mmCIF file with all atom_site columns, C-alpha atoms in Angstrom:
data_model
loop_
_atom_site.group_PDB
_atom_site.id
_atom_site.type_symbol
_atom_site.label_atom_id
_atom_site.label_alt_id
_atom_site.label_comp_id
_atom_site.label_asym_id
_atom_site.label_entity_id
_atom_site.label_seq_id
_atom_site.pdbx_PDB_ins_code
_atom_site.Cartn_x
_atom_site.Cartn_y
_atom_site.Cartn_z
_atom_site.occupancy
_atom_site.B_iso_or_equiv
_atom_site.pdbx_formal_charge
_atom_site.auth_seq_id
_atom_site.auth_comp_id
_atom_site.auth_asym_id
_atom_site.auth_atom_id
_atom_site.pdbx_PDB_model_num
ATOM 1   C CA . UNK K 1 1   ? 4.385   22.801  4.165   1.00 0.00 ? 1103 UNK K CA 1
ATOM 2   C CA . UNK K 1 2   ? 1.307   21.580  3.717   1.00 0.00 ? 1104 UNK K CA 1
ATOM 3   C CA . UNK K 1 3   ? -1.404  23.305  6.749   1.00 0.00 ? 1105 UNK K CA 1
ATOM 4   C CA . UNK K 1 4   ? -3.644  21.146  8.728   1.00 0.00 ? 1106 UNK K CA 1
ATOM 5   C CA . UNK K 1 5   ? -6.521  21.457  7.612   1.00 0.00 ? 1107 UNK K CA 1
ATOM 6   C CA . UNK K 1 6   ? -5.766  20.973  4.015   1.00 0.00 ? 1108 UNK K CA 1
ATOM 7   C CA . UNK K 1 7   ? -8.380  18.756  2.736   1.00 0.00 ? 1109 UNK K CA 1
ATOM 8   C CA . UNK K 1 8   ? -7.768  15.537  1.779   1.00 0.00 ? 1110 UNK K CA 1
ATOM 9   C CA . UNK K 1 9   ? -7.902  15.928  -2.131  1.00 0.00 ? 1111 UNK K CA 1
ATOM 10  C CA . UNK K 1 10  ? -5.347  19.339  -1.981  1.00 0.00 ? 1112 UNK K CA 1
ATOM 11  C CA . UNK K 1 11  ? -2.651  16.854  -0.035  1.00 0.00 ? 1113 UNK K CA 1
ATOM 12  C CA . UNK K 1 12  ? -2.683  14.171  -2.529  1.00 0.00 ? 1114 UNK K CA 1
ATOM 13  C CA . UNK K 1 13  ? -2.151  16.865  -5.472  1.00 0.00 ? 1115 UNK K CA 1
ATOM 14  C CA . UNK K 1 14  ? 1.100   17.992  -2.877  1.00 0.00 ? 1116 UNK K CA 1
ATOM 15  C CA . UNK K 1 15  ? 2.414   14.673  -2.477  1.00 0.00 ? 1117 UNK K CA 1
ATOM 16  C CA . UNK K 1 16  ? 1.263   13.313  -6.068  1.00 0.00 ? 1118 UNK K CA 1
ATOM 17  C CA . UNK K 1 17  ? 4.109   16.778  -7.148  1.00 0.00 ? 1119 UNK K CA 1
ATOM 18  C CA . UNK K 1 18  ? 6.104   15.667  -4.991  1.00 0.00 ? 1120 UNK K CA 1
ATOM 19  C CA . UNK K 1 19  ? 6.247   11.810  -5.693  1.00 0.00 ? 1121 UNK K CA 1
ATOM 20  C CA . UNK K 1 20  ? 7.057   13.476  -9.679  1.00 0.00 ? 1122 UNK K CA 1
ATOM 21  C CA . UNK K 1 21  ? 9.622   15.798  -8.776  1.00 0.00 ? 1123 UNK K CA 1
ATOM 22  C CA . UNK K 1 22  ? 11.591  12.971  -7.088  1.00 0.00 ? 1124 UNK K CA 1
ATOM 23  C CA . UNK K 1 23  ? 10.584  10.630  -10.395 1.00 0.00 ? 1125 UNK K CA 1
ATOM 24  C CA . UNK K 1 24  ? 9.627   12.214  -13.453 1.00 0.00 ? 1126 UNK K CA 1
ATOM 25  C CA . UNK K 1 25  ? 10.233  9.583   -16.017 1.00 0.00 ? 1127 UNK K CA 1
ATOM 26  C CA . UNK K 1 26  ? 9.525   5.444   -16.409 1.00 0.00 ? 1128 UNK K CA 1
ATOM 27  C CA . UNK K 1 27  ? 7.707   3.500   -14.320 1.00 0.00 ? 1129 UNK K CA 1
ATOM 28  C CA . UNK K 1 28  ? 6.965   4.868   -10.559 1.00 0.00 ? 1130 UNK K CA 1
ATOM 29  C CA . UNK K 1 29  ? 5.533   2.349   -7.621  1.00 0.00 ? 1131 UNK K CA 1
ATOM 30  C CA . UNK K 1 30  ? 3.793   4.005   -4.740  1.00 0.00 ? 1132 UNK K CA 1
ATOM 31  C CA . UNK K 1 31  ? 3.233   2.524   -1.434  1.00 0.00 ? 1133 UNK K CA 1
ATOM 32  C CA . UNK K 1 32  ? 0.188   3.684   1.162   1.00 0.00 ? 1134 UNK K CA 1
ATOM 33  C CA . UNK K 1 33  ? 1.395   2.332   4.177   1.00 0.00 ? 1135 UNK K CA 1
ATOM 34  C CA . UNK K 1 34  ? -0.407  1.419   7.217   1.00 0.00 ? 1136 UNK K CA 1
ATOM 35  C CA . UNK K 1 35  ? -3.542  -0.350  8.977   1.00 0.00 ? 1137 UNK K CA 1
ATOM 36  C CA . UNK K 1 36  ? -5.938  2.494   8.757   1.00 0.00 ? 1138 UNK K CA 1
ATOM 37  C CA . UNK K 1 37  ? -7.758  4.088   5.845   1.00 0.00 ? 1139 UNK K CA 1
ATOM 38  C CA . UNK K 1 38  ? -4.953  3.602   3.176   1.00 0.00 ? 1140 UNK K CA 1
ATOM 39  C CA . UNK K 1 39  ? -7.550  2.612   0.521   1.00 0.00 ? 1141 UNK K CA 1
ATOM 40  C CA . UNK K 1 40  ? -9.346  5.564   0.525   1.00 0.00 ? 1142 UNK K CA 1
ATOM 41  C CA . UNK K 1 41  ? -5.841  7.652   0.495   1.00 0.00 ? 1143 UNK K CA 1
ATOM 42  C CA . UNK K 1 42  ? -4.447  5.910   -2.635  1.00 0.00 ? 1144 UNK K CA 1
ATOM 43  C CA . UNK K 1 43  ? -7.581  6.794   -4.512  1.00 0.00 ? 1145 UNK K CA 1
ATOM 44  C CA . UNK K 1 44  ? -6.776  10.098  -3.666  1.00 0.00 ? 1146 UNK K CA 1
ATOM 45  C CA . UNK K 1 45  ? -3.431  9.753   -4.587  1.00 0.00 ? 1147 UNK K CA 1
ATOM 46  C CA . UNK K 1 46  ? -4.397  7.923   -7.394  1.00 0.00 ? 1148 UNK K CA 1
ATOM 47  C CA . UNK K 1 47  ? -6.997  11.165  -8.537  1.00 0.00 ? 1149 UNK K CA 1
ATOM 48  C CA . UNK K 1 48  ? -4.072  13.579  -7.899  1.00 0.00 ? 1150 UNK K CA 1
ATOM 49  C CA . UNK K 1 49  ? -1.829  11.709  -10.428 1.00 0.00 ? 1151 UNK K CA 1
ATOM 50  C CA . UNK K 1 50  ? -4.341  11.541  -13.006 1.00 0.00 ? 1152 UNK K CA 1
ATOM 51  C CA . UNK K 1 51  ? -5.198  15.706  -12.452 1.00 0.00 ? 1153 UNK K CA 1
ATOM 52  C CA . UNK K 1 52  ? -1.405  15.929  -13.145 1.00 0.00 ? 1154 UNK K CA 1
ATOM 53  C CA . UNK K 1 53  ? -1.980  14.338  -16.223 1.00 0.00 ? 1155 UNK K CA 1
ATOM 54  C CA . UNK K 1 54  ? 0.051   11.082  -15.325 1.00 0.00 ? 1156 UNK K CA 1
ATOM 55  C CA . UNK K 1 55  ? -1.627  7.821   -15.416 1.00 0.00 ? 1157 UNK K CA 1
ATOM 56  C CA . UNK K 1 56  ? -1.956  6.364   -12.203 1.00 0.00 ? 1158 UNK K CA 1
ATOM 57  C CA . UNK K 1 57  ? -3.156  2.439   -12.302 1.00 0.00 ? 1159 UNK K CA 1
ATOM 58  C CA . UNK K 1 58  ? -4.694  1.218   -8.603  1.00 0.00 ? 1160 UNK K CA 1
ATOM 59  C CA . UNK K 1 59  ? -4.344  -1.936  -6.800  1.00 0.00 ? 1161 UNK K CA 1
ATOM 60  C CA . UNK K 1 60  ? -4.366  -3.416  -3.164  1.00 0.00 ? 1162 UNK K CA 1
ATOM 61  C CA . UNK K 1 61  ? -2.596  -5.898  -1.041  1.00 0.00 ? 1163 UNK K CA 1
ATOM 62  C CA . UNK K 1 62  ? -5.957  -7.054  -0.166  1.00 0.00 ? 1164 UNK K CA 1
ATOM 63  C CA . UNK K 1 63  ? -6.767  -8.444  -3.766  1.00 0.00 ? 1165 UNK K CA 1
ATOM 64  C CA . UNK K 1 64  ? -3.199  -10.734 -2.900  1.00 0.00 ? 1166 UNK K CA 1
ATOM 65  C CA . UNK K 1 65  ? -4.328  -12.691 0.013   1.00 0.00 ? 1167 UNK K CA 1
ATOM 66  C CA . UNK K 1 66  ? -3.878  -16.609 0.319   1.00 0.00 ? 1168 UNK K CA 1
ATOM 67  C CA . UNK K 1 67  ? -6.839  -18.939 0.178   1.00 0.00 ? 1169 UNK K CA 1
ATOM 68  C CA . UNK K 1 68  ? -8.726  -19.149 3.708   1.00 0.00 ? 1170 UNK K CA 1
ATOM 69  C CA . UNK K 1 69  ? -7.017  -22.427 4.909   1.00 0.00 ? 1171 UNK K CA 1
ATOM 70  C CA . UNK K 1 70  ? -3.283  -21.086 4.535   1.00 0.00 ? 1172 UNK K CA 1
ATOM 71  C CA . UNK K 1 71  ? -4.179  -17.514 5.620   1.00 0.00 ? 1173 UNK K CA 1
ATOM 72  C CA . UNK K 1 72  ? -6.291  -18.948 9.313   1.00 0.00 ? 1174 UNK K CA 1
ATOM 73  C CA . UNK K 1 73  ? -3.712  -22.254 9.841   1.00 0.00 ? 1175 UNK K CA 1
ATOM 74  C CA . UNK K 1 74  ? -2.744  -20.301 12.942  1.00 0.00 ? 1176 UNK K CA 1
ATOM 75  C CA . UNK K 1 75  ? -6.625  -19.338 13.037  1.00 0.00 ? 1177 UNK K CA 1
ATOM 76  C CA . UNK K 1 76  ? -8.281  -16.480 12.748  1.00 0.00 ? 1178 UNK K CA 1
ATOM 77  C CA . UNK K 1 77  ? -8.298  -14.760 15.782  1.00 0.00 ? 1179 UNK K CA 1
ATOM 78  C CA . UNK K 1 78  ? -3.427  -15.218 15.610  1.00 0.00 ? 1180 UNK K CA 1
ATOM 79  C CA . UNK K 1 79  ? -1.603  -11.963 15.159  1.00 0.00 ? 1181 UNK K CA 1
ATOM 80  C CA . UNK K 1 80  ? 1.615   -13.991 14.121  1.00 0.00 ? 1182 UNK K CA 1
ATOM 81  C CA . UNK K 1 81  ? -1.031  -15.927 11.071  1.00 0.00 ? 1183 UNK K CA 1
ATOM 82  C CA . UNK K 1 82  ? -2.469  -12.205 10.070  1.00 0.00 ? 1184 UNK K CA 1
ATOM 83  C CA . UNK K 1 83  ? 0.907   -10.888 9.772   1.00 0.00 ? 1185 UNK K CA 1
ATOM 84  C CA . UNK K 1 84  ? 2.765   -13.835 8.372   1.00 0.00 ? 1186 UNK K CA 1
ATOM 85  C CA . UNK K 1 85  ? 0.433   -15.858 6.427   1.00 0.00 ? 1187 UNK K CA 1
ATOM 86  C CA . UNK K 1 86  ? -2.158  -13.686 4.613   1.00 0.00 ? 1188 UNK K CA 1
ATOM 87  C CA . UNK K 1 87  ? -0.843  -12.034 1.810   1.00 0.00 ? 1189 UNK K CA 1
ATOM 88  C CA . UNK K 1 88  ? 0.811   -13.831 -1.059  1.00 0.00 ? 1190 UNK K CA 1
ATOM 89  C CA . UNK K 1 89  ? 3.412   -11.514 -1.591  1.00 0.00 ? 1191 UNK K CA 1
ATOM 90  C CA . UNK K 1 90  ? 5.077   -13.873 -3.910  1.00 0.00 ? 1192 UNK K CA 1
ATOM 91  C CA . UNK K 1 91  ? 2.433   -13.740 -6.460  1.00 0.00 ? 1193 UNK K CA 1
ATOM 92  C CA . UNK K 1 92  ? 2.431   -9.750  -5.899  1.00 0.00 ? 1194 UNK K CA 1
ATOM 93  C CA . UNK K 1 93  ? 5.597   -9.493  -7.123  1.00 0.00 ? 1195 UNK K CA 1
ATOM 94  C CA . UNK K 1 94  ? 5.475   -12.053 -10.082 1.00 0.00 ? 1196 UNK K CA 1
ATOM 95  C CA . UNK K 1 95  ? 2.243   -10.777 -11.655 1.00 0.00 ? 1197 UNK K CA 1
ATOM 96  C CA . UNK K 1 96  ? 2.277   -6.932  -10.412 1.00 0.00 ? 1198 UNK K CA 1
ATOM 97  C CA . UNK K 1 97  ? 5.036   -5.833  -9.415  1.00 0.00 ? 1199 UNK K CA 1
ATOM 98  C CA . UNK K 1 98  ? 7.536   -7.197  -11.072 1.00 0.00 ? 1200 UNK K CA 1
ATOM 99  C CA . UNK K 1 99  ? 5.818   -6.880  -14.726 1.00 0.00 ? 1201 UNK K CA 1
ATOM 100 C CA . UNK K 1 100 ? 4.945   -3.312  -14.162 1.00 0.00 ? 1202 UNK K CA 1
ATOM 101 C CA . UNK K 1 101 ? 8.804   -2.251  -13.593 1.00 0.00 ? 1203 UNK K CA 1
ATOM 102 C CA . UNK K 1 102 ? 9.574   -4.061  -17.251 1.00 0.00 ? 1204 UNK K CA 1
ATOM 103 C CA . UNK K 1 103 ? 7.082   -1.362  -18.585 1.00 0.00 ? 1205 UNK K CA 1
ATOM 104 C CA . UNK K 1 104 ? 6.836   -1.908  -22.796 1.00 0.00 ? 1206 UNK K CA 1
ATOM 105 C CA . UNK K 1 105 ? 4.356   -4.164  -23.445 1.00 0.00 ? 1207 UNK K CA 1
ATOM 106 C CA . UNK K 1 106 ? 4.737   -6.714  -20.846 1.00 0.00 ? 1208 UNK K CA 1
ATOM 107 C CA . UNK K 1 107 ? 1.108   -7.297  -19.039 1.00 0.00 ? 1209 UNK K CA 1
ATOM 108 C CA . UNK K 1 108 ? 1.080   -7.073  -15.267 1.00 0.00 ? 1210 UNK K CA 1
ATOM 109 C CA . UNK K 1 109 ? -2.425  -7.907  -13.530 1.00 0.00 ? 1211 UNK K CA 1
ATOM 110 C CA . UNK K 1 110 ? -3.860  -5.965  -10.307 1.00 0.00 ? 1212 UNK K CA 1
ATOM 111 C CA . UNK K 1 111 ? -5.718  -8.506  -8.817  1.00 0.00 ? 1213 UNK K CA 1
ATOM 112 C CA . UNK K 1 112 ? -4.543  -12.282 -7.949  1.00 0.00 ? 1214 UNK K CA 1
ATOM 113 C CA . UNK K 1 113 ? -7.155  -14.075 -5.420  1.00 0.00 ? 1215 UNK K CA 1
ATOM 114 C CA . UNK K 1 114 ? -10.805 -13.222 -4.757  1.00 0.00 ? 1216 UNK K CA 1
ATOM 115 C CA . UNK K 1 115 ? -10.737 -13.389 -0.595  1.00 0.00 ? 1217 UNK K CA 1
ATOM 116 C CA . UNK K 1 116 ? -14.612 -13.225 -0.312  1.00 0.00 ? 1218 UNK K CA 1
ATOM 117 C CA . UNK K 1 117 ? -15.182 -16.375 -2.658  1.00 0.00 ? 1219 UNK K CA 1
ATOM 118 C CA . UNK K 1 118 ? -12.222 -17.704 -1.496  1.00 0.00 ? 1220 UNK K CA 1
ATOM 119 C CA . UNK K 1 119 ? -11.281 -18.553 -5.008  1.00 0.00 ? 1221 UNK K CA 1
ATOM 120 C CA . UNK K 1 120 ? -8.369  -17.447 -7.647  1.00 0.00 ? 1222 UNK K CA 1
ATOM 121 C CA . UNK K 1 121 ? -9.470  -14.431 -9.731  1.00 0.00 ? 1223 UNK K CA 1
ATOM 122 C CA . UNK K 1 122 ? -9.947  -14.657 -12.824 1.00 0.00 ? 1224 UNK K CA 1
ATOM 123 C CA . UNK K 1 123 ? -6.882  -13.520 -14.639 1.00 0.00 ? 1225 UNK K CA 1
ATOM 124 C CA . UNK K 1 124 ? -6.970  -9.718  -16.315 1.00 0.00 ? 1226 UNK K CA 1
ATOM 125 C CA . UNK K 1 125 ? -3.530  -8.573  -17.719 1.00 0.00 ? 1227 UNK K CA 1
ATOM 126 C CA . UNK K 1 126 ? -3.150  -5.200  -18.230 1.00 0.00 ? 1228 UNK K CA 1
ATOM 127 C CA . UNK K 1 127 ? -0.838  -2.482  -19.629 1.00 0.00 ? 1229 UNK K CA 1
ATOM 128 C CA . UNK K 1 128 ? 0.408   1.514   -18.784 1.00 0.00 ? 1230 UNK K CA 1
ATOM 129 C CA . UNK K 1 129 ? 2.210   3.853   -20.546 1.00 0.00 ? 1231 UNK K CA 1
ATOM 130 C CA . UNK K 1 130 ? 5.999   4.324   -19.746 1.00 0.00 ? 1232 UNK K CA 1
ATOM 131 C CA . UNK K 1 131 ? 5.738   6.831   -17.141 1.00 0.00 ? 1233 UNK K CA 1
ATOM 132 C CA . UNK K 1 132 ? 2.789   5.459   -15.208 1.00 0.00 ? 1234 UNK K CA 1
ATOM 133 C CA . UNK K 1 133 ? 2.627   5.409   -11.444 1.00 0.00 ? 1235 UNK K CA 1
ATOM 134 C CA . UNK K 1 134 ? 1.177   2.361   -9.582  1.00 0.00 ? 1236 UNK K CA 1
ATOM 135 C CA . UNK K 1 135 ? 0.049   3.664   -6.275  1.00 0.00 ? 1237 UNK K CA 1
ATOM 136 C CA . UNK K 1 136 ? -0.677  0.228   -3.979  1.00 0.00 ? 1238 UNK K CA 1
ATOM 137 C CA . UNK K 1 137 ? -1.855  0.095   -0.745  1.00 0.00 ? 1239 UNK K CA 1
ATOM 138 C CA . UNK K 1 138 ? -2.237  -2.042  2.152   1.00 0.00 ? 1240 UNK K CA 1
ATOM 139 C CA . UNK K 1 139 ? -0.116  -2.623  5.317   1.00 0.00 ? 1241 UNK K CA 1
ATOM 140 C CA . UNK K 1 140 ? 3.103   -4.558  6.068   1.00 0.00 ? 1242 UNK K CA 1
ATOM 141 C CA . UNK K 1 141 ? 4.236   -3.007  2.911   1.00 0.00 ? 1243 UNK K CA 1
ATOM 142 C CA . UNK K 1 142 ? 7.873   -2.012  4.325   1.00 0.00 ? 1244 UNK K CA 1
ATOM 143 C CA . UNK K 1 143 ? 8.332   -5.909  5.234   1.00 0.00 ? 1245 UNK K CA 1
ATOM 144 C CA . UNK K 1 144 ? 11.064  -8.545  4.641   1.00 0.00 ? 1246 UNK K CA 1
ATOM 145 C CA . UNK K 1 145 ? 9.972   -10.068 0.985   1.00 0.00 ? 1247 UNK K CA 1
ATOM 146 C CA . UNK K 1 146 ? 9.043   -6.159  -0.152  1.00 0.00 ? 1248 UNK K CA 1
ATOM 147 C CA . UNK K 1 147 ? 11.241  -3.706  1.141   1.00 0.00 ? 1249 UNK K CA 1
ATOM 148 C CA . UNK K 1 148 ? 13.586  -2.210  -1.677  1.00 0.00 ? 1250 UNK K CA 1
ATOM 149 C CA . UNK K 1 149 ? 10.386  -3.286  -4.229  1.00 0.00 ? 1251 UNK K CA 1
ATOM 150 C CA . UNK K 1 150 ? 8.679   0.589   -3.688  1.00 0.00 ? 1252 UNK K CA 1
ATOM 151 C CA . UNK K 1 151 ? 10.103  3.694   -5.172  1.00 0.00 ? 1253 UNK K CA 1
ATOM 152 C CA . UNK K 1 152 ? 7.820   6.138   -2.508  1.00 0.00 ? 1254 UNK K CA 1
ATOM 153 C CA . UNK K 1 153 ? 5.976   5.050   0.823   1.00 0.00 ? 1255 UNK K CA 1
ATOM 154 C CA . UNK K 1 154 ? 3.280   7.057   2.123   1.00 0.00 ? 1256 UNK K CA 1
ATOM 155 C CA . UNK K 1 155 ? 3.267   5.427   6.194   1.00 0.00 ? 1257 UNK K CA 1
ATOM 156 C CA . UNK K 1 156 ? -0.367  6.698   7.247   1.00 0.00 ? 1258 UNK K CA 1
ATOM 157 C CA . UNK K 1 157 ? -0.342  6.827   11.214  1.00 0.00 ? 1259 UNK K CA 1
ATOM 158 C CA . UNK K 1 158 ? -4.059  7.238   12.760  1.00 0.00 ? 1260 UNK K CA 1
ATOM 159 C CA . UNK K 1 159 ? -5.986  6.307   16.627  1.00 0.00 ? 1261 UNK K CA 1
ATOM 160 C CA . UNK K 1 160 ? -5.832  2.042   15.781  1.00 0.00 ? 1262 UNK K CA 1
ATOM 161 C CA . UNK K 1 161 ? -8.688  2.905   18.852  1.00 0.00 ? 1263 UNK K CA 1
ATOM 162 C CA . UNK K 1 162 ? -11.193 1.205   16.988  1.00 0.00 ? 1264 UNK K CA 1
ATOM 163 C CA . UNK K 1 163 ? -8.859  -2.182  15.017  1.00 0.00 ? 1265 UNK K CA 1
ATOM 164 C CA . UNK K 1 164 ? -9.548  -5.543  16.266  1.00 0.00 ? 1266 UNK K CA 1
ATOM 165 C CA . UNK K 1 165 ? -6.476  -7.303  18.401  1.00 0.00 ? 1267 UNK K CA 1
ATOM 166 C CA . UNK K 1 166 ? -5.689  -9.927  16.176  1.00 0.00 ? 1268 UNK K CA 1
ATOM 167 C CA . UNK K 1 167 ? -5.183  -6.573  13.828  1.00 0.00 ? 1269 UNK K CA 1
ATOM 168 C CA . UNK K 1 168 ? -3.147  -4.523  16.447  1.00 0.00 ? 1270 UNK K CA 1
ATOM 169 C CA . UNK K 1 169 ? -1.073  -7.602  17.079  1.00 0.00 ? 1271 UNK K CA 1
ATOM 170 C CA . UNK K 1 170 ? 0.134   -8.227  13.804  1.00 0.00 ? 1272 UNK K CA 1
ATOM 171 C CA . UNK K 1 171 ? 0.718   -4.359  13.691  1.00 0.00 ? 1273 UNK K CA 1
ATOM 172 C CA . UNK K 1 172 ? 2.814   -4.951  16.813  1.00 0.00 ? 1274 UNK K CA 1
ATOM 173 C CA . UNK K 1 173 ? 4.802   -7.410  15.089  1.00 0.00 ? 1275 UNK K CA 1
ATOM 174 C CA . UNK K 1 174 ? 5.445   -5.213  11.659  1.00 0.00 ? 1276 UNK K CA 1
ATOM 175 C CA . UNK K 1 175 ? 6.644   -2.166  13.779  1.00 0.00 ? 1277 UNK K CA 1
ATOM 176 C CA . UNK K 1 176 ? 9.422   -4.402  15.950  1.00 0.00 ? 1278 UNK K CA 1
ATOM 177 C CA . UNK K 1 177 ? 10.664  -6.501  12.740  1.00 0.00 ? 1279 UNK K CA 1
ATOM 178 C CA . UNK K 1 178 ? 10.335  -3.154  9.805   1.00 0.00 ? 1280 UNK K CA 1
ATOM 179 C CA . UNK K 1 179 ? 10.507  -0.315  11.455  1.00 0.00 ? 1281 UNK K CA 1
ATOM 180 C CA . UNK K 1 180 ? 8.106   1.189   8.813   1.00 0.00 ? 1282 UNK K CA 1
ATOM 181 C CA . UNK K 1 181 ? 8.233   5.436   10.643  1.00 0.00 ? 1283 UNK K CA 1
ATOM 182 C CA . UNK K 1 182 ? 11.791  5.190   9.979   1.00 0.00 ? 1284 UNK K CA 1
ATOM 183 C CA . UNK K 1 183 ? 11.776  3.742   6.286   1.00 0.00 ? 1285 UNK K CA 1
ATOM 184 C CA . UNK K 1 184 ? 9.124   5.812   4.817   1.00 0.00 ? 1286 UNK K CA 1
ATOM 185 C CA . UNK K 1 185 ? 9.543   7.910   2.640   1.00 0.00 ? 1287 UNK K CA 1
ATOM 186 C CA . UNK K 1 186 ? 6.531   10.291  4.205   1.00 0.00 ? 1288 UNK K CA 1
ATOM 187 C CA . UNK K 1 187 ? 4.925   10.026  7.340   1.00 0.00 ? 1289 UNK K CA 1
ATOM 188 C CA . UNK K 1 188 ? 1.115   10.839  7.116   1.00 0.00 ? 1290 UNK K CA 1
ATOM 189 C CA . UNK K 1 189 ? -1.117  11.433  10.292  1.00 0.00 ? 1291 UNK K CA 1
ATOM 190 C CA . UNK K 1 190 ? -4.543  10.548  9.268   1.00 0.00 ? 1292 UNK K CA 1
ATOM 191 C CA . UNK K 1 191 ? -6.566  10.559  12.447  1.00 0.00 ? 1293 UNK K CA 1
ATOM 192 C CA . UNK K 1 192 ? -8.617  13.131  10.901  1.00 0.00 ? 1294 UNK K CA 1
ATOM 193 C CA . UNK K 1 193 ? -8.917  11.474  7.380   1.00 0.00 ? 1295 UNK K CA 1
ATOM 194 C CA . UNK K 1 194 ? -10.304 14.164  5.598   1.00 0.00 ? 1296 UNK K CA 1
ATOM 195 C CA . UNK K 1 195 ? -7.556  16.397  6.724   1.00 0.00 ? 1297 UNK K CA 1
ATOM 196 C CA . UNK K 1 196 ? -4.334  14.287  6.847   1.00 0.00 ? 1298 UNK K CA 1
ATOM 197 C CA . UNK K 1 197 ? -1.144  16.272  7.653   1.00 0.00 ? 1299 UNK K CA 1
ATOM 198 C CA . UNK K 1 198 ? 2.664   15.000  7.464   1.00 0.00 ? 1300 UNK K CA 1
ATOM 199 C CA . UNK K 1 199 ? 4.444   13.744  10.359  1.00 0.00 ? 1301 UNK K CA 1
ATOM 200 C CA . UNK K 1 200 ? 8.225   13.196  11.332  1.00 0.00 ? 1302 UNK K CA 1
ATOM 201 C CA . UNK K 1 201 ? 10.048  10.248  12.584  1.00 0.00 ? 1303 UNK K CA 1
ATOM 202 C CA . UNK K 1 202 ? 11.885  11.794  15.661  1.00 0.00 ? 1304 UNK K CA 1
ATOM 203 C CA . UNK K 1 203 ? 7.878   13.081  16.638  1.00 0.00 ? 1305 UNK K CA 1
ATOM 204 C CA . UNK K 1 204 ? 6.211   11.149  19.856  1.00 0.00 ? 1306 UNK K CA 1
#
């Protein structure tokens, strides 16, 4: 068991094992779970891979969202339109997703829609070596439309004190429909970031 105040880098390397013990050949996909500070834990997760000599390619749900005027039809301030209408999961799992599992040469890209400009991105298709992990984070990612697509999911809990409502609303909505403590694969409390520390289902 991993002690509490582990830092943040000596967890991922214990999970990273652990994710590889469970998998240890082809293609692996990784979820990081939650509404709070998954970005920064997948690039931690991401590191830990790539100590353990595995390479570990990156992407977020937040590079899949829909263009302003589908994701805001409900506008901007709806939990029901931030849950429901602003990631393109679709496209997730035609260029990403999807590709990556085929492994061999087939290209898979890890970025769809530039949110900020409002505006496709421009397309990049990569590649990855047979056994290479794609650790992907963002929330909602236990949903109906993605659950079953994940081989591991990392469900980071923290405070939420500090989310807006339109955020803890949609969050609301996720944890009634998915469910997502009791479908992880890990539970990971992370409200101290720098020293996460797992969690249980059956715990308050």
């Amino acid at each position: 068991m991993v002690d509490p105040a582990t830092p943040a880098s000596a967890y991922a390397d214990t999970l990273a094992a652990e994710i590889r013990h469970n998998y240890r050949l082809g293609r692996v996909i990784v979820g990081v779970d939650g509404v709070e500070h998954t970005r920064a834990f997948a690039d931690e997760l991401a590191a830990a891979f790539a100590r353990a000599g595995v390479e570990a390619v990156r992407a977020s749900l937040d590079d899949f969202q829909r263009p302003r005027s589908e994701r805001l039809r409900l506008g901007a301030d709806s939990p029901e339109g931030y849950y429901l209408d602003r990631y393109d999961l679709d496209t997730l799992k035609r260029v990403l997703i999807e590709p990556f599992r085929m492994a061999g040469s087939t290209g898979f890209q890890t970025t769809a829609f530039d949110a900020a400009r409002d505006v496709p991105a421009e397309a990049r298709w990569l590649t990855a070596p047979a056994d290479a992990v794609l650790v992907l984070d963002g929330p909602f990612l236990q949903r109906s439309g993605l659950r079953g697509q994940l081989n591991f999911t990392a469900y980071l809990e923290g405070r939420n004190a500090e989310l807006p409502p339109t955020v803890l609303g949609a969050d609301a909505l996720y944890q009634a429909e998915a469910g997502p403590r009791f479908g992880a694969s890990a539970i990971v409390d992370v409200s101290s970031p720098e020293h996460p520390r797992r969690s249980f289902a059956d715990s308050c």
